[in-house]
Amino acid sequence: MLILHFIGLALGLGTSFAHAFFDPLISKMEKEEATKFRLQVMILSKMGYAGITLLIVSGIYLILPYWPTLPDNPLLIIKLILVFILCILILFIGRGTQKARQGNAAEHLNKIEPLGKLTLMISVIIIILAVSIFH
Ligand code: HEM
């Protein structure tokens, strides 16, 4: 399950990093071309969904032994709260992408861009917390 957790991590975090690495490329494009490209690369969201799903499914199994002592483990509680916030952000990004596909793409993509950066930051904090808790 820890191996699945790490595969989920690679898929999930990989999605956030891939989007961050597109930024310099997008900044060199014409506005229309950039919007088209940004819409196309949102296909990567599927990789992100696969990642977070794997993380949650494997995470629920992995947390079973820690569950009875959860109240004594504040860092683990913070990790779970951050995972919850991450899921909410992913839902907002998904909704924004859907709206962008229906029209006013640039406006909706601009709205979800900071959320994408936030998911990357929160994911890194979750990893730092997880390693501090379990090592
Ligand atoms: C419902 C969601 C999640 C739960 C319940 C959960 C729970 C756990 C548990 C119990 C472990 C320890 C496994 C062990 O060695 O016994 C673990 C490890 C880990 N988790 Fe999660 N996790 C979740 C989501 C996430 C997310 C979203 C991330 C990253 C963005 C993440 C990153 C990690 C990392 C890096 C480790 C390895 C820590 C280490 O072995 O040093 N987890 N997780």
mmCIF file with all atom_site columns, C-alpha atoms and ligand atoms in Angstrom:
data_model
loop_
_atom_site.group_PDB
_atom_site.id
_atom_site.type_symbol
_atom_site.label_atom_id
_atom_site.label_alt_id
_atom_site.label_comp_id
_atom_site.label_asym_id
_atom_site.label_entity_id
_atom_site.label_seq_id
_atom_site.pdbx_PDB_ins_code
_atom_site.Cartn_x
_atom_site.Cartn_y
_atom_site.Cartn_z
_atom_site.occupancy
_atom_site.B_iso_or_equiv
_atom_site.pdbx_formal_charge
_atom_site.auth_seq_id
_atom_site.auth_comp_id
_atom_site.auth_asym_id
_atom_site.auth_atom_id
_atom_site.pdbx_PDB_model_num
ATOM   1   C  CA  . MET A 1 1   ? 0.000   0.000  0.000   1.00 0.00 ? 1   MET A CA  1
ATOM   2   C  CA  . LEU A 1 2   ? 2.928   2.353  0.678   1.00 0.00 ? 2   LEU A CA  1
ATOM   3   C  CA  . ILE A 1 3   ? 4.155   1.598  -2.872  1.00 0.00 ? 3   ILE A CA  1
ATOM   4   C  CA  . LEU A 1 4   ? 0.685   2.522  -4.217  1.00 0.00 ? 4   LEU A CA  1
ATOM   5   C  CA  . HIS A 1 5   ? 0.807   5.649  -2.006  1.00 0.00 ? 5   HIS A CA  1
ATOM   6   C  CA  . PHE A 1 6   ? 4.095   6.655  -3.651  1.00 0.00 ? 6   PHE A CA  1
ATOM   7   C  CA  . ILE A 1 7   ? 2.794   5.923  -7.169  1.00 0.00 ? 7   ILE A CA  1
ATOM   8   C  CA  . GLY A 1 8   ? -0.203  8.141  -6.331  1.00 0.00 ? 8   GLY A CA  1
ATOM   9   C  CA  . LEU A 1 9   ? 2.215   10.795 -5.093  1.00 0.00 ? 9   LEU A CA  1
ATOM   10  C  CA  . ALA A 1 10  ? 4.224   10.645 -8.328  1.00 0.00 ? 10  ALA A CA  1
ATOM   11  C  CA  . LEU A 1 11  ? 1.051   11.029 -10.429 1.00 0.00 ? 11  LEU A CA  1
ATOM   12  C  CA  . GLY A 1 12  ? -0.478  13.766 -8.267  1.00 0.00 ? 12  GLY A CA  1
ATOM   13  C  CA  . LEU A 1 13  ? 2.584   15.882 -7.655  1.00 0.00 ? 13  LEU A CA  1
ATOM   14  C  CA  . GLY A 1 14  ? 3.778   15.200 -11.205 1.00 0.00 ? 14  GLY A CA  1
ATOM   15  C  CA  . THR A 1 15  ? 0.611   16.884 -12.483 1.00 0.00 ? 15  THR A CA  1
ATOM   16  C  CA  . SER A 1 16  ? 1.256   20.037 -10.426 1.00 0.00 ? 16  SER A CA  1
ATOM   17  C  CA  . PHE A 1 17  ? 4.916   20.206 -11.439 1.00 0.00 ? 17  PHE A CA  1
ATOM   18  C  CA  . ALA A 1 18  ? 4.100   19.614 -15.111 1.00 0.00 ? 18  ALA A CA  1
ATOM   19  C  CA  . HIS A 1 19  ? 1.724   22.598 -15.062 1.00 0.00 ? 19  HIS A CA  1
ATOM   20  C  CA  . ALA A 1 20  ? 4.384   24.748 -13.357 1.00 0.00 ? 20  ALA A CA  1
ATOM   21  C  CA  . PHE A 1 21  ? 6.933   23.763 -16.027 1.00 0.00 ? 21  PHE A CA  1
ATOM   22  C  CA  . PHE A 1 22  ? 4.526   24.825 -18.805 1.00 0.00 ? 22  PHE A CA  1
ATOM   23  C  CA  . ASP A 1 23  ? 4.488   28.410 -17.489 1.00 0.00 ? 23  ASP A CA  1
ATOM   24  C  CA  . PRO A 1 24  ? 7.643   29.705 -19.297 1.00 0.00 ? 24  PRO A CA  1
ATOM   25  C  CA  . LEU A 1 25  ? 6.422   28.125 -22.557 1.00 0.00 ? 25  LEU A CA  1
ATOM   26  C  CA  . ILE A 1 26  ? 2.931   29.655 -22.196 1.00 0.00 ? 26  ILE A CA  1
ATOM   27  C  CA  . SER A 1 27  ? 4.334   33.116 -21.415 1.00 0.00 ? 27  SER A CA  1
ATOM   28  C  CA  . LYS A 1 28  ? 6.038   33.147 -24.851 1.00 0.00 ? 28  LYS A CA  1
ATOM   29  C  CA  . MET A 1 29  ? 2.797   32.346 -26.736 1.00 0.00 ? 29  MET A CA  1
ATOM   30  C  CA  . GLU A 1 30  ? 0.204   34.663 -28.289 1.00 0.00 ? 30  GLU A CA  1
ATOM   31  C  CA  . LYS A 1 31  ? -2.853  35.107 -26.063 1.00 0.00 ? 31  LYS A CA  1
ATOM   32  C  CA  . GLU A 1 32  ? -5.175  32.914 -28.176 1.00 0.00 ? 32  GLU A CA  1
ATOM   33  C  CA  . GLU A 1 33  ? -2.584  30.219 -28.736 1.00 0.00 ? 33  GLU A CA  1
ATOM   34  C  CA  . ALA A 1 34  ? -1.798  30.219 -24.998 1.00 0.00 ? 34  ALA A CA  1
ATOM   35  C  CA  . THR A 1 35  ? -5.470  29.775 -24.046 1.00 0.00 ? 35  THR A CA  1
ATOM   36  C  CA  . LYS A 1 36  ? -5.836  26.876 -26.540 1.00 0.00 ? 36  LYS A CA  1
ATOM   37  C  CA  . PHE A 1 37  ? -2.671  25.229 -25.217 1.00 0.00 ? 37  PHE A CA  1
ATOM   38  C  CA  . ARG A 1 38  ? -3.689  25.731 -21.557 1.00 0.00 ? 38  ARG A CA  1
ATOM   39  C  CA  . LEU A 1 39  ? -7.060  24.094 -22.288 1.00 0.00 ? 39  LEU A CA  1
ATOM   40  C  CA  . GLN A 1 40  ? -5.381  21.170 -24.049 1.00 0.00 ? 40  GLN A CA  1
ATOM   41  C  CA  . VAL A 1 41  ? -2.891  20.481 -21.255 1.00 0.00 ? 41  VAL A CA  1
ATOM   42  C  CA  . MET A 1 42  ? -5.747  20.313 -18.736 1.00 0.00 ? 42  MET A CA  1
ATOM   43  C  CA  . ILE A 1 43  ? -6.016  16.705 -19.978 1.00 0.00 ? 43  ILE A CA  1
ATOM   44  C  CA  . LEU A 1 44  ? -3.226  16.149 -17.421 1.00 0.00 ? 44  LEU A CA  1
ATOM   45  C  CA  . SER A 1 45  ? -5.911  16.588 -14.736 1.00 0.00 ? 45  SER A CA  1
ATOM   46  C  CA  . LYS A 1 46  ? -6.803  12.950 -15.381 1.00 0.00 ? 46  LYS A CA  1
ATOM   47  C  CA  . MET A 1 47  ? -3.324  12.008 -14.132 1.00 0.00 ? 47  MET A CA  1
ATOM   48  C  CA  . GLY A 1 48  ? -3.923  14.215 -11.074 1.00 0.00 ? 48  GLY A CA  1
ATOM   49  C  CA  . TYR A 1 49  ? -7.277  12.545 -10.336 1.00 0.00 ? 49  TYR A CA  1
ATOM   50  C  CA  . ALA A 1 50  ? -5.672  9.095  -10.646 1.00 0.00 ? 50  ALA A CA  1
ATOM   51  C  CA  . GLY A 1 51  ? -2.941  10.265 -8.235  1.00 0.00 ? 51  GLY A CA  1
ATOM   52  C  CA  . ILE A 1 52  ? -5.202  11.694 -5.531  1.00 0.00 ? 52  ILE A CA  1
ATOM   53  C  CA  . THR A 1 53  ? -7.528  8.659  -5.791  1.00 0.00 ? 53  THR A CA  1
ATOM   54  C  CA  . LEU A 1 54  ? -4.586  6.276  -5.276  1.00 0.00 ? 54  LEU A CA  1
ATOM   55  C  CA  . LEU A 1 55  ? -3.284  8.424  -2.386  1.00 0.00 ? 55  LEU A CA  1
ATOM   56  C  CA  . ILE A 1 56  ? -6.652  8.411  -0.615  1.00 0.00 ? 56  ILE A CA  1
ATOM   57  C  CA  . VAL A 1 57  ? -7.417  4.700  -1.170  1.00 0.00 ? 57  VAL A CA  1
ATOM   58  C  CA  . SER A 1 58  ? -3.944  3.556  -0.065  1.00 0.00 ? 58  SER A CA  1
ATOM   59  C  CA  . GLY A 1 59  ? -3.862  6.253  2.670   1.00 0.00 ? 59  GLY A CA  1
ATOM   60  C  CA  . ILE A 1 60  ? -7.096  4.961  4.257   1.00 0.00 ? 60  ILE A CA  1
ATOM   61  C  CA  . TYR A 1 61  ? -5.534  1.482  4.484   1.00 0.00 ? 61  TYR A CA  1
ATOM   62  C  CA  . LEU A 1 62  ? -2.178  2.809  5.764   1.00 0.00 ? 62  LEU A CA  1
ATOM   63  C  CA  . ILE A 1 63  ? -3.772  4.932  8.477   1.00 0.00 ? 63  ILE A CA  1
ATOM   64  C  CA  . LEU A 1 64  ? -5.654  2.026  10.107  1.00 0.00 ? 64  LEU A CA  1
ATOM   65  C  CA  . PRO A 1 65  ? -2.862  1.196  12.642  1.00 0.00 ? 65  PRO A CA  1
ATOM   66  C  CA  . TYR A 1 66  ? -2.455  4.905  13.541  1.00 0.00 ? 66  TYR A CA  1
ATOM   67  C  CA  . TRP A 1 67  ? -6.211  5.558  13.891  1.00 0.00 ? 67  TRP A CA  1
ATOM   68  C  CA  . PRO A 1 68  ? -6.570  4.662  17.628  1.00 0.00 ? 68  PRO A CA  1
ATOM   69  C  CA  . THR A 1 69  ? -3.735  7.075  18.583  1.00 0.00 ? 69  THR A CA  1
ATOM   70  C  CA  . LEU A 1 70  ? -4.723  9.821  16.105  1.00 0.00 ? 70  LEU A CA  1
ATOM   71  C  CA  . PRO A 1 71  ? -5.611  12.377 18.861  1.00 0.00 ? 71  PRO A CA  1
ATOM   72  C  CA  . ASP A 1 72  ? -1.987  12.100 20.158  1.00 0.00 ? 72  ASP A CA  1
ATOM   73  C  CA  . ASN A 1 73  ? -0.574  12.773 16.692  1.00 0.00 ? 73  ASN A CA  1
ATOM   74  C  CA  . PRO A 1 74  ? -1.189  16.460 15.865  1.00 0.00 ? 74  PRO A CA  1
ATOM   75  C  CA  . LEU A 1 75  ? 1.042   16.406 12.760  1.00 0.00 ? 75  LEU A CA  1
ATOM   76  C  CA  . LEU A 1 76  ? -0.984  13.538 11.312  1.00 0.00 ? 76  LEU A CA  1
ATOM   77  C  CA  . ILE A 1 77  ? -4.189  15.475 12.033  1.00 0.00 ? 77  ILE A CA  1
ATOM   78  C  CA  . ILE A 1 78  ? -2.715  18.503 10.218  1.00 0.00 ? 78  ILE A CA  1
ATOM   79  C  CA  . LYS A 1 79  ? -1.759  16.226 7.307   1.00 0.00 ? 79  LYS A CA  1
ATOM   80  C  CA  . LEU A 1 80  ? -5.353  14.939 7.069   1.00 0.00 ? 80  LEU A CA  1
ATOM   81  C  CA  . ILE A 1 81  ? -6.773  18.483 7.214   1.00 0.00 ? 81  ILE A CA  1
ATOM   82  C  CA  . LEU A 1 82  ? -4.394  19.552 4.426   1.00 0.00 ? 82  LEU A CA  1
ATOM   83  C  CA  . VAL A 1 83  ? -5.396  16.494 2.353   1.00 0.00 ? 83  VAL A CA  1
ATOM   84  C  CA  . PHE A 1 84  ? -9.029  17.584 2.800   1.00 0.00 ? 84  PHE A CA  1
ATOM   85  C  CA  . ILE A 1 85  ? -8.191  21.147 1.668   1.00 0.00 ? 85  ILE A CA  1
ATOM   86  C  CA  . LEU A 1 86  ? -6.244  19.688 -1.286  1.00 0.00 ? 86  LEU A CA  1
ATOM   87  C  CA  . CYS A 1 87  ? -9.320  17.679 -2.360  1.00 0.00 ? 87  CYS A CA  1
ATOM   88  C  CA  . ILE A 1 88  ? -11.518 20.798 -2.183  1.00 0.00 ? 88  ILE A CA  1
ATOM   89  C  CA  . LEU A 1 89  ? -9.008  22.748 -4.317  1.00 0.00 ? 89  LEU A CA  1
ATOM   90  C  CA  . ILE A 1 90  ? -8.892  19.895 -6.863  1.00 0.00 ? 90  ILE A CA  1
ATOM   91  C  CA  . LEU A 1 91  ? -12.717 19.980 -7.037  1.00 0.00 ? 91  LEU A CA  1
ATOM   92  C  CA  . PHE A 1 92  ? -12.653 23.761 -7.666  1.00 0.00 ? 92  PHE A CA  1
ATOM   93  C  CA  . ILE A 1 93  ? -9.991  23.316 -10.381 1.00 0.00 ? 93  ILE A CA  1
ATOM   94  C  CA  . GLY A 1 94  ? -12.118 20.585 -12.001 1.00 0.00 ? 94  GLY A CA  1
ATOM   95  C  CA  . ARG A 1 95  ? -15.192 22.833 -11.985 1.00 0.00 ? 95  ARG A CA  1
ATOM   96  C  CA  . GLY A 1 96  ? -13.176 25.757 -13.372 1.00 0.00 ? 96  GLY A CA  1
ATOM   97  C  CA  . THR A 1 97  ? -11.803 23.588 -16.181 1.00 0.00 ? 97  THR A CA  1
ATOM   98  C  CA  . GLN A 1 98  ? -15.319 22.453 -17.099 1.00 0.00 ? 98  GLN A CA  1
ATOM   99  C  CA  . LYS A 1 99  ? -16.498 26.071 -17.227 1.00 0.00 ? 99  LYS A CA  1
ATOM   100 C  CA  . ALA A 1 100 ? -13.427 27.034 -19.314 1.00 0.00 ? 100 ALA A CA  1
ATOM   101 C  CA  . ARG A 1 101 ? -14.344 24.358 -21.887 1.00 0.00 ? 101 ARG A CA  1
ATOM   102 C  CA  . GLN A 1 102 ? -17.867 25.821 -22.146 1.00 0.00 ? 102 GLN A CA  1
ATOM   103 C  CA  . GLY A 1 103 ? -16.722 29.402 -22.902 1.00 0.00 ? 103 GLY A CA  1
ATOM   104 C  CA  . ASN A 1 104 ? -14.724 32.393 -21.636 1.00 0.00 ? 104 ASN A CA  1
ATOM   105 C  CA  . ALA A 1 105 ? -11.776 30.009 -21.390 1.00 0.00 ? 105 ALA A CA  1
ATOM   106 C  CA  . ALA A 1 106 ? -9.083  32.581 -20.568 1.00 0.00 ? 106 ALA A CA  1
ATOM   107 C  CA  . GLU A 1 107 ? -11.109 34.116 -17.729 1.00 0.00 ? 107 GLU A CA  1
ATOM   108 C  CA  . HIS A 1 108 ? -11.833 30.753 -16.061 1.00 0.00 ? 108 HIS A CA  1
ATOM   109 C  CA  . LEU A 1 109 ? -8.281  29.462 -16.585 1.00 0.00 ? 109 LEU A CA  1
ATOM   110 C  CA  . ASN A 1 110 ? -6.902  32.644 -14.977 1.00 0.00 ? 110 ASN A CA  1
ATOM   111 C  CA  . LYS A 1 111 ? -9.155  32.069 -11.974 1.00 0.00 ? 111 LYS A CA  1
ATOM   112 C  CA  . ILE A 1 112 ? -7.931  28.488 -11.400 1.00 0.00 ? 112 ILE A CA  1
ATOM   113 C  CA  . GLU A 1 113 ? -4.238  29.225 -12.028 1.00 0.00 ? 113 GLU A CA  1
ATOM   114 C  CA  . PRO A 1 114 ? -3.483  30.395 -8.443  1.00 0.00 ? 114 PRO A CA  1
ATOM   115 C  CA  . LEU A 1 115 ? -5.386  27.365 -7.118  1.00 0.00 ? 115 LEU A CA  1
ATOM   116 C  CA  . GLY A 1 116 ? -3.013  25.123 -9.086  1.00 0.00 ? 116 GLY A CA  1
ATOM   117 C  CA  . LYS A 1 117 ? 0.004   26.822 -7.467  1.00 0.00 ? 117 LYS A CA  1
ATOM   118 C  CA  . LEU A 1 118 ? -1.642  26.420 -4.063  1.00 0.00 ? 118 LEU A CA  1
ATOM   119 C  CA  . THR A 1 119 ? -2.161  22.660 -4.618  1.00 0.00 ? 119 THR A CA  1
ATOM   120 C  CA  . LEU A 1 120 ? 1.552   22.328 -5.405  1.00 0.00 ? 120 LEU A CA  1
ATOM   121 C  CA  . MET A 1 121 ? 2.517   24.184 -2.210  1.00 0.00 ? 121 MET A CA  1
ATOM   122 C  CA  . ILE A 1 122 ? 0.082   22.216 -0.036  1.00 0.00 ? 122 ILE A CA  1
ATOM   123 C  CA  . SER A 1 123 ? 1.257   18.911 -1.542  1.00 0.00 ? 123 SER A CA  1
ATOM   124 C  CA  . VAL A 1 124 ? 4.880   19.721 -0.697  1.00 0.00 ? 124 VAL A CA  1
ATOM   125 C  CA  . ILE A 1 125 ? 3.869   20.668 2.885   1.00 0.00 ? 125 ILE A CA  1
ATOM   126 C  CA  . ILE A 1 126 ? 1.948   17.352 3.185   1.00 0.00 ? 126 ILE A CA  1
ATOM   127 C  CA  . ILE A 1 127 ? 5.068   15.440 2.078   1.00 0.00 ? 127 ILE A CA  1
ATOM   128 C  CA  . ILE A 1 128 ? 7.267   17.299 4.605   1.00 0.00 ? 128 ILE A CA  1
ATOM   129 C  CA  . LEU A 1 129 ? 4.698   16.552 7.331   1.00 0.00 ? 129 LEU A CA  1
ATOM   130 C  CA  . ALA A 1 130 ? 4.375   12.878 6.309   1.00 0.00 ? 130 ALA A CA  1
ATOM   131 C  CA  . VAL A 1 131 ? 8.147   12.333 6.371   1.00 0.00 ? 131 VAL A CA  1
ATOM   132 C  CA  . SER A 1 132 ? 8.432   14.154 9.745   1.00 0.00 ? 132 SER A CA  1
ATOM   133 C  CA  . ILE A 1 133 ? 5.637   11.994 11.202  1.00 0.00 ? 133 ILE A CA  1
ATOM   134 C  CA  . PHE A 1 134 ? 6.813   8.600  10.011  1.00 0.00 ? 134 PHE A CA  1
ATOM   135 C  CA  . HIS A 1 135 ? 10.628  8.997  10.326  1.00 0.00 ? 135 HIS A CA  1
HETATM 136 C  C1  . HEM B 2 .   ? -6.651  10.394 2.859   1.00 0.00 ? 1   HEM B C1  1
HETATM 137 C  C2  . HEM B 2 .   ? -5.426  10.725 2.505   1.00 0.00 ? 1   HEM B C2  1
HETATM 138 C  C3  . HEM B 2 .   ? -4.170  10.196 3.122   1.00 0.00 ? 1   HEM B C3  1
HETATM 139 C  C4  . HEM B 2 .   ? -3.984  9.380  4.211   1.00 0.00 ? 1   HEM B C4  1
HETATM 140 C  C5  . HEM B 2 .   ? -5.050  8.798  5.125   1.00 0.00 ? 1   HEM B C5  1
HETATM 141 C  C6  . HEM B 2 .   ? -2.564  9.148  4.351   1.00 0.00 ? 1   HEM B C6  1
HETATM 142 C  C7  . HEM B 2 .   ? -1.966  8.372  5.326   1.00 0.00 ? 1   HEM B C7  1
HETATM 143 C  C8  . HEM B 2 .   ? -0.642  7.999  5.344   1.00 0.00 ? 1   HEM B C8  1
HETATM 144 C  C9  . HEM B 2 .   ? -0.033  7.073  6.278   1.00 0.00 ? 1   HEM B C9  1
HETATM 145 C  C10 . HEM B 2 .   ? -0.746  6.374  7.405   1.00 0.00 ? 1   HEM B C10 1
HETATM 146 C  C11 . HEM B 2 .   ? 1.283   6.958  5.950   1.00 0.00 ? 1   HEM B C11 1
HETATM 147 C  C12 . HEM B 2 .   ? 2.352   6.126  6.686   1.00 0.00 ? 1   HEM B C12 1
HETATM 148 C  C13 . HEM B 2 .   ? 2.529   4.798  6.027   1.00 0.00 ? 1   HEM B C13 1
HETATM 149 C  C14 . HEM B 2 .   ? 3.464   3.930  6.833   1.00 0.00 ? 1   HEM B C14 1
HETATM 150 O  O1  . HEM B 2 .   ? 4.683   3.997  6.577   1.00 0.00 ? 1   HEM B O1  1
HETATM 151 O  O2  . HEM B 2 .   ? 2.984   3.197  7.686   1.00 0.00 ? 1   HEM B O2  1
HETATM 152 C  C15 . HEM B 2 .   ? 1.520   7.834  4.840   1.00 0.00 ? 1   HEM B C15 1
HETATM 153 C  C16 . HEM B 2 .   ? 2.751   8.033  4.233   1.00 0.00 ? 1   HEM B C16 1
HETATM 154 C  C17 . HEM B 2 .   ? 3.001   9.032  3.358   1.00 0.00 ? 1   HEM B C17 1
HETATM 155 N  N1  . HEM B 2 .   ? 2.095   9.898  2.799   1.00 0.00 ? 1   HEM B N1  1
HETATM 156 FE FE1 . HEM B 2 .   ? 0.095   9.845  3.061   1.00 0.00 ? 1   HEM B FE1 1
HETATM 157 N  N2  . HEM B 2 .   ? -1.903  9.836  3.365   1.00 0.00 ? 1   HEM B N2  1
HETATM 158 C  C18 . HEM B 2 .   ? -2.849  10.489 2.596   1.00 0.00 ? 1   HEM B C18 1
HETATM 159 C  C19 . HEM B 2 .   ? -2.615  11.321 1.541   1.00 0.00 ? 1   HEM B C19 1
HETATM 160 C  C20 . HEM B 2 .   ? -1.363  11.767 1.197   1.00 0.00 ? 1   HEM B C20 1
HETATM 161 C  C21 . HEM B 2 .   ? -1.080  12.835 0.262   1.00 0.00 ? 1   HEM B C21 1
HETATM 162 C  C22 . HEM B 2 .   ? -2.162  13.643 -0.476  1.00 0.00 ? 1   HEM B C22 1
HETATM 163 C  C23 . HEM B 2 .   ? 0.269   12.968 0.200   1.00 0.00 ? 1   HEM B C23 1
HETATM 164 C  C24 . HEM B 2 .   ? 1.113   13.921 -0.577  1.00 0.00 ? 1   HEM B C24 1
HETATM 165 C  C25 . HEM B 2 .   ? 0.695   14.956 -1.241  1.00 0.00 ? 1   HEM B C25 1
HETATM 166 C  C26 . HEM B 2 .   ? 0.854   11.988 1.066   1.00 0.00 ? 1   HEM B C26 1
HETATM 167 C  C27 . HEM B 2 .   ? 2.209   11.791 1.260   1.00 0.00 ? 1   HEM B C27 1
HETATM 168 C  C28 . HEM B 2 .   ? 2.767   10.777 1.996   1.00 0.00 ? 1   HEM B C28 1
HETATM 169 C  C29 . HEM B 2 .   ? 4.179   10.465 2.044   1.00 0.00 ? 1   HEM B C29 1
HETATM 170 C  C30 . HEM B 2 .   ? 5.302   11.219 1.327   1.00 0.00 ? 1   HEM B C30 1
HETATM 171 C  C31 . HEM B 2 .   ? 4.324   9.367  2.894   1.00 0.00 ? 1   HEM B C31 1
HETATM 172 C  C32 . HEM B 2 .   ? 5.619   8.648  3.253   1.00 0.00 ? 1   HEM B C32 1
HETATM 173 C  C33 . HEM B 2 .   ? 6.163   9.106  4.548   1.00 0.00 ? 1   HEM B C33 1
HETATM 174 C  C34 . HEM B 2 .   ? 7.381   8.297  4.903   1.00 0.00 ? 1   HEM B C34 1
HETATM 175 O  O3  . HEM B 2 .   ? 7.351   7.057  4.804   1.00 0.00 ? 1   HEM B O3  1
HETATM 176 O  O4  . HEM B 2 .   ? 8.362   8.924  5.295   1.00 0.00 ? 1   HEM B O4  1
HETATM 177 N  N3  . HEM B 2 .   ? -0.164  11.279 1.678   1.00 0.00 ? 1   HEM B N3  1
HETATM 178 N  N4  . HEM B 2 .   ? 0.347   8.456  4.486   1.00 0.00 ? 1   HEM B N4  1
#
